[in-house]
Amino acid sequence: MEAVEGNGGGSGLVVTELSHIKELVKQLDVHLGGSPDLCKLLAQQIFAVTERSIGMIKSGHFNGPKRSAAGAGLDSPPLSATPSPVSGVSNTPFKPNKKRKTSEKGRHQIRVSSAGGGADAPADDGHSWRKYGQKDILGAHHPRAYYRCTYQKTQGCSATKQVQRADEDPALFDVIYHGEHTCAHKTAAAAMVQPAGQNPDAQSLLQSLSSSLTVKTEGLTAGTQGQGWSTTTPFSFSSPAVTPPEHYPFSTPSTPENYFGQGMSMPTSLEPSPATSGSNHMCMNPFQAQSELQTMVSALVEATSMPVPDTTEETAVSLDDFDWNFDVNSFFV
DNA sequence: GTCATTTGACCGGG
DNA sequence: CCCGGTCAAATGAC
């Protein structure tokens, strides 16, 4: 089989790695046994993104996001986290700058589905947000909502996010995260800290998974240089237990069913036909996909290392609900 | 009463 | 001047 054209010979390896990921996740499901459903949720996310990546690579269409914001000049978080505009209270009636430069802390854009279908916003991402503004954006069909961490005032958390419904598909939302959460308050999903490893086997698998992802990303970088995307995925997996990125796309502490009940686009609808890839909203380029994958995997690593909270052993659903047996090699026919 | 959301105004970069 | 991001008063929900 010849590798797919479009981006060097790296794609073949990529697909191989992706199929490997799926196998690993499968095994993970077995090893996790009575793990919380969050683990399962994340595993499903990994599956979905994996398939997306494969689809993109196969079709050779790495159409980036409409707005080049994501791939532009991210990262470069030159601190300055401690602004010193304090003196503003009292005498001086003059207001501080209401606008910040776009060179804020690290940004991270993701695309999520609405929860349930009719929702007007993506579901909880594990943090408490307070809406502080909404604007109609030129050229966009839907307004953009601005959120900031609920605990910005009490704990000085500077995390913010922007949520905007996708132009074409109202079920999808573009979420851009700014800054990192410094607040200690998180919901169950995001509060997973690193106690003691309860499932060493699973952790081992996940670490292996992480390695696969890293290799894959490198392959893509080498094969598709010059596309205009900046490989801005500063995720580091050198240590499995070190602070991973907090903002991973999905997480539902209370009602995880919402995601996969119907709103989530599942495997069956993920592989339409390569020919019509133009009208599809796969607005993530491979690097973004890898970013999502790595983020979710890191969350999984955390999840596996936490003790079972509420002996909800019954929640051990099987991943067999989805077609894990789909053959990656079929893409190369 | 407290807290979150709404909404128009304001600010500043491009 | 235009447009995106933020502020803050008004309003609503609990």
Coordinates of C-alpha atoms (C1' of nucleotides) in Angstrom, one line a residue:
Chain A
M1 CA 0.0 0.0 0.0
E2 CA 1.3 3.4 -0.8
A3 CA 1.0 5.9 1.8
V4 CA -1.6 8.5 1.3
E5 CA -0.4 11.5 -0.6
G6 CA -0.8 14.9 0.6
N7 CA 1.8 15.1 3.3
G8 CA 4.9 13.3 3.1
G9 CA 5.3 9.7 4.2
G10 CA 4.6 10.6 7.8
S11 CA 0.9 10.0 7.5
G12 CA 1.4 6.3 7.3
L13 CA 3.1 6.3 10.6
V14 CA 0.6 8.5 12.0
V15 CA -2.2 6.2 11.2
T16 CA -0.3 3.3 12.6
E17 CA 0.2 5.2 15.8
L18 CA -3.4 6.1 16.0
S19 CA -4.4 2.5 15.6
H20 CA -2.0 1.7 18.3
I21 CA -3.6 4.3 20.5
K22 CA -6.9 2.7 20.1
E23 CA -5.6 -0.7 21.0
L24 CA -4.0 0.9 24.1
V25 CA -7.2 2.5 25.1
K26 CA -9.0 -0.7 24.7
Q27 CA -6.7 -2.4 27.1
L28 CA -7.0 0.6 29.3
D29 CA -10.6 0.0 29.6
V30 CA -10.0 -3.5 30.8
H31 CA -7.5 -2.6 33.3
L32 CA -9.5 0.2 34.7
G33 CA -12.2 -2.2 35.9
G34 CA -14.2 -0.2 38.3
S35 CA -13.0 3.2 37.4
P36 CA -15.2 6.3 37.4
D37 CA -17.1 7.0 34.3
L38 CA -14.9 9.9 33.6
C39 CA -12.2 7.6 32.5
K40 CA -14.5 6.1 30.1
L41 CA -15.6 9.4 28.9
L42 CA -12.1 10.5 28.2
A43 CA -11.3 7.3 26.5
Q44 CA -14.2 7.9 24.2
Q45 CA -13.0 11.3 23.5
I46 CA -9.7 9.9 22.6
F47 CA -11.4 7.6 20.2
A48 CA -13.3 10.4 18.6
V49 CA -10.4 12.6 18.1
T50 CA -8.3 9.8 16.9
E51 CA -10.8 9.0 14.2
R52 CA -11.0 12.6 13.3
S53 CA -7.2 12.7 12.9
I54 CA -7.3 9.7 10.7
G55 CA -9.9 11.2 8.6
M56 CA -8.1 14.4 8.1
I57 CA -4.9 12.7 7.4
K58 CA -6.4 10.3 5.0
S59 CA -8.3 12.9 3.1
G60 CA -5.2 15.1 3.0
H61 CA -7.3 18.1 3.8
F62 CA -5.9 19.8 6.8
N63 CA -8.1 22.7 6.5
G64 CA -7.3 24.9 9.3
P65 CA -9.8 26.9 11.3
K66 CA -11.6 29.6 9.5
R67 CA -10.2 32.0 11.9
S68 CA -6.5 31.7 12.0
A69 CA -6.4 32.7 15.6
A70 CA -5.6 29.3 16.8
G71 CA -2.6 28.6 14.7
A72 CA -1.3 32.1 14.7
G73 CA 1.1 33.1 17.3
L74 CA 0.1 31.3 20.4
D75 CA 2.2 30.5 23.5
S76 CA 4.9 32.9 24.4
P77 CA 3.5 33.5 27.8
P78 CA 5.9 36.1 29.1
L79 CA 4.4 36.1 32.6
S80 CA 3.6 39.5 33.7
A81 CA 0.9 37.7 35.5
T82 CA 1.1 40.2 38.3
P83 CA -0.2 43.4 36.9
S84 CA 0.4 46.2 39.2
P85 CA -2.4 48.5 38.3
V86 CA -3.7 48.3 41.8
S87 CA -3.5 51.9 42.8
G88 CA -6.7 52.4 40.9
V89 CA -9.0 52.4 43.8
S90 CA -10.3 55.7 45.0
N91 CA -9.0 59.1 44.2
T92 CA -8.3 58.7 40.5
P93 CA -11.4 58.7 38.5
F94 CA -9.5 57.5 35.5
K95 CA -10.1 53.9 34.5
P96 CA -7.6 51.3 33.8
N97 CA -7.2 49.9 30.4
K98 CA -10.3 48.0 29.5
K99 CA -8.6 46.2 26.7
R100 CA -5.8 43.8 26.9
K101 CA -3.4 43.0 24.3
T102 CA -3.8 39.8 22.5
S103 CA -0.5 38.6 23.8
E104 CA -2.1 37.3 26.9
K105 CA -0.9 34.1 28.5
G106 CA -1.1 30.9 26.6
R107 CA -4.2 30.4 24.6
H108 CA -5.8 27.2 23.7
Q109 CA -8.6 26.8 21.2
I110 CA -10.8 23.8 21.0
R111 CA -14.0 22.9 19.4
V112 CA -16.7 21.2 21.4
S113 CA -20.1 19.9 20.8
S114 CA -23.1 21.3 22.6
A115 CA -24.4 19.2 25.4
G116 CA -27.5 17.4 24.4
G117 CA -28.3 19.2 21.3
G118 CA -30.4 22.2 22.1
A119 CA -28.0 23.7 24.5
D120 CA -26.9 27.2 23.8
A121 CA -23.5 26.6 25.3
P122 CA -21.0 23.8 25.6
A123 CA -21.4 21.9 28.8
D124 CA -19.3 22.3 31.9
D125 CA -15.6 22.0 31.4
G126 CA -14.8 21.5 35.1
H127 CA -14.4 25.1 36.1
S128 CA -16.8 27.7 37.3
W129 CA -17.2 30.5 34.9
R130 CA -18.9 33.8 35.1
K131 CA -20.1 35.6 32.0
Y132 CA -19.0 39.1 31.8
G133 CA -19.7 40.1 28.3
Q134 CA -21.1 39.2 24.9
K135 CA -20.4 40.8 21.6
D136 CA -21.5 40.4 18.0
I137 CA -18.5 39.5 16.0
L138 CA -18.2 40.8 12.5
G139 CA -18.7 38.1 10.0
A140 CA -19.9 35.6 12.5
H141 CA -23.4 34.5 12.6
H142 CA -23.5 34.1 16.4
P143 CA -22.3 36.4 19.2
R144 CA -19.2 35.6 21.2
A145 CA -19.6 35.2 24.9
Y146 CA -16.8 36.1 27.3
Y147 CA -16.3 34.3 30.6
R148 CA -13.9 34.6 33.4
C149 CA -13.2 32.4 36.4
T150 CA -15.7 32.8 39.1
Y151 CA -12.9 33.0 41.6
Q152 CA -11.0 35.8 39.9
K153 CA -11.9 38.2 42.6
T154 CA -11.5 35.9 45.6
Q155 CA -8.5 34.0 44.5
G156 CA -7.1 36.0 41.7
C157 CA -7.6 33.4 39.1
S158 CA -6.9 35.0 35.8
A159 CA -8.4 32.3 33.5
T160 CA -10.8 33.5 30.9
K161 CA -12.5 31.9 28.0
Q162 CA -14.4 32.9 24.9
V163 CA -17.3 30.8 23.6
Q164 CA -18.7 31.2 20.1
R165 CA -21.0 29.0 18.2
A166 CA -19.7 27.8 14.9
D167 CA -21.1 29.5 11.9
E168 CA -22.1 26.4 10.0
D169 CA -23.1 24.0 12.7
P170 CA -24.9 25.4 15.7
A171 CA -24.1 22.3 17.6
L172 CA -20.4 23.1 17.7
F173 CA -18.7 25.7 19.7
D174 CA -15.3 27.2 19.4
V175 CA -13.9 27.7 22.9
I176 CA -10.8 29.7 23.4
Y177 CA -9.1 29.6 26.8
H178 CA -6.9 32.3 28.0
G179 CA -4.5 31.9 30.9
E180 CA -4.4 29.2 33.4
H181 CA -6.5 28.5 36.5
T182 CA -4.7 29.5 39.6
C183 CA -7.8 29.0 41.7
A184 CA -8.0 26.0 44.0
H185 CA -11.6 25.5 43.4
K186 CA -12.5 22.9 40.8
T187 CA -15.4 20.6 40.2
A188 CA -15.0 16.9 40.4
A189 CA -13.8 16.5 36.9
A190 CA -11.0 19.0 37.2
A191 CA -10.2 18.4 40.8
M192 CA -8.5 15.2 40.1
V193 CA -5.2 15.6 41.8
Q194 CA -2.4 13.1 41.9
P195 CA -2.8 11.0 45.0
A196 CA -1.5 7.5 44.7
G197 CA -1.5 5.4 41.6
Q198 CA -4.2 2.9 41.9
N199 CA -3.9 1.4 38.5
P200 CA -0.3 1.1 37.7
D201 CA -1.0 -1.0 34.7
A202 CA -3.3 1.6 33.3
Q203 CA -0.8 4.3 33.9
S204 CA 1.8 2.4 32.1
L205 CA -0.5 2.0 29.2
L206 CA -1.3 5.7 29.2
Q207 CA 2.3 6.6 29.3
S208 CA 2.9 4.4 26.4
L209 CA 0.0 6.2 24.8
S210 CA 1.6 9.5 25.4
S211 CA 4.7 8.4 23.8
S212 CA 2.8 7.4 20.7
L213 CA 1.2 10.8 20.6
T214 CA 4.5 12.5 20.8
V215 CA 6.0 10.4 18.1
K216 CA 3.1 11.1 15.9
T217 CA 3.2 14.8 16.4
E218 CA 6.9 14.8 15.5
G219 CA 6.2 12.9 12.4
L220 CA 3.6 15.3 11.3
T221 CA 5.8 18.2 12.0
A222 CA 8.5 16.8 9.8
G223 CA 6.1 15.8 7.1
T224 CA 4.1 18.9 6.7
Q225 CA 6.4 21.7 7.4
G226 CA 5.6 24.9 5.6
Q227 CA 1.8 24.6 6.0
G228 CA 1.7 27.7 8.0
W229 CA 0.7 26.1 11.3
S230 CA 2.9 26.7 14.2
T231 CA 3.3 23.7 16.3
T232 CA 2.1 25.2 19.4
T233 CA 1.5 22.3 21.7
P234 CA 3.7 22.9 24.7
F235 CA 2.6 19.8 26.4
S236 CA 5.3 18.0 28.2
F237 CA 5.0 14.4 29.2
S238 CA 8.4 13.9 30.6
S239 CA 6.8 13.1 33.9
P240 CA 3.4 11.4 34.1
A241 CA 2.5 13.0 37.4
V242 CA 3.5 16.5 36.7
T243 CA 1.0 19.3 36.3
P244 CA -0.7 18.6 33.0
P245 CA -2.7 21.3 31.3
E246 CA -6.0 21.8 33.1
H247 CA -8.2 22.9 30.3
Y248 CA -9.2 19.8 28.6
P249 CA -12.2 20.0 26.3
F250 CA -14.7 17.9 28.0
S251 CA -15.6 17.0 31.4
T252 CA -18.8 16.5 33.1
P253 CA -18.9 15.9 36.7
S254 CA -22.6 15.5 37.0
T255 CA -24.1 14.3 33.8
P256 CA -21.7 12.7 31.5
E257 CA -24.5 11.2 29.5
N258 CA -25.2 14.5 27.9
Y259 CA -22.1 14.3 25.8
F260 CA -22.6 11.0 24.2
G261 CA -26.4 10.8 24.4
Q262 CA -26.8 12.6 21.1
G263 CA -24.9 15.8 20.9
M264 CA -21.5 14.2 20.5
S265 CA -20.6 13.2 17.0
M266 CA -19.6 9.7 17.2
P267 CA -17.6 7.4 15.0
T268 CA -20.5 6.6 12.7
S269 CA -20.8 10.2 11.6
L270 CA -17.2 11.0 11.6
E271 CA -16.2 9.5 8.3
P272 CA -18.5 10.9 5.7
S273 CA -16.6 10.7 2.5
P274 CA -13.2 12.1 1.6
A275 CA -14.6 13.7 -1.5
T276 CA -16.8 16.0 0.3
S277 CA -14.3 17.0 2.9
G278 CA -14.7 20.5 1.8
S279 CA -18.1 21.0 3.4
N280 CA -17.2 19.3 6.5
H281 CA -16.3 21.1 9.6
M282 CA -13.1 19.5 10.5
C283 CA -11.6 22.7 11.3
M284 CA -8.9 21.3 13.3
N285 CA -5.5 20.8 11.8
P286 CA -3.5 17.8 12.8
F287 CA -1.7 19.7 15.4
Q288 CA -4.8 20.8 17.1
A289 CA -6.0 17.3 17.1
Q290 CA -2.8 16.1 18.7
S291 CA -3.2 18.9 21.2
E292 CA -6.6 17.7 22.1
L293 CA -5.5 14.2 22.3
Q294 CA -2.6 14.9 24.5
T295 CA -4.7 17.1 26.7
M296 CA -7.2 14.4 27.2
V297 CA -4.6 11.8 27.8
S298 CA -3.1 13.8 30.4
A299 CA -6.4 14.1 32.1
L300 CA -6.7 10.4 31.8
V301 CA -3.4 9.9 33.5
E302 CA -4.7 11.9 36.3
A303 CA -8.0 10.1 36.4
T304 CA -6.3 6.7 36.6
S305 CA -4.2 7.8 39.5
M306 CA -7.1 8.8 41.7
P307 CA -8.9 6.5 44.0
V308 CA -12.4 5.6 43.2
P309 CA -14.5 8.2 44.8
D310 CA -17.9 6.7 45.3
T311 CA -17.6 3.0 44.8
T312 CA -19.6 3.4 41.6
E313 CA -18.5 0.1 40.3
E314 CA -21.7 -0.3 38.4
T315 CA -20.6 2.5 36.1
A316 CA -18.1 0.3 34.5
V317 CA -19.5 0.5 31.1
S318 CA -17.8 -1.3 28.3
L319 CA -16.2 0.5 25.5
D320 CA -17.6 -2.1 23.2
D321 CA -20.5 0.2 22.8
F322 CA -18.6 1.7 20.0
D323 CA -17.0 0.2 17.0
W324 CA -13.5 -0.2 18.3
N325 CA -12.8 -2.8 15.7
F326 CA -12.9 -0.5 12.8
D327 CA -9.9 -1.2 10.7
V328 CA -7.5 1.6 10.2
N329 CA -5.8 -0.1 7.4
S330 CA -8.9 0.2 5.3
F331 CA -8.1 3.8 4.8
F332 CA -5.2 2.9 2.7
V333 CA -6.9 0.9 0.1
Chain B
dG1 C1' -29.8 39.5 50.6
dT2 C1' -26.5 37.5 47.6
dC3 C1' -24.8 36.1 43.4
dA4 C1' -25.0 35.5 38.3
dT5 C1' -26.4 37.3 33.9
dT6 C1' -27.6 40.9 30.7
dT7 C1' -26.6 44.8 28.2
dG8 C1' -25.0 49.3 26.7
dA9 C1' -20.9 52.1 27.1
dC10 C1' -16.2 52.6 27.1
dC11 C1' -11.4 51.9 25.8
dG12 C1' -7.7 51.1 22.8
dG13 C1' -5.3 48.6 19.0
dG14 C1' -5.0 48.3 14.2
Chain C
dC1 C1' -12.9 55.1 12.5
dC2 C1' -13.9 50.2 13.1
dC3 C1' -14.1 46.4 15.9
dG4 C1' -13.0 43.3 19.7
dG5 C1' -12.5 43.0 24.6
dT6 C1' -13.9 44.7 29.2
dC7 C1' -16.4 47.3 32.6
dA8 C1' -20.2 48.1 35.5
dA9 C1' -25.0 49.3 36.4
dA10 C1' -29.4 47.2 36.0
dT11 C1' -31.9 43.2 36.2
dG12 C1' -33.1 38.5 37.3
dA13 C1' -32.7 34.1 39.8
dC14 C1' -32.2 31.6 43.9

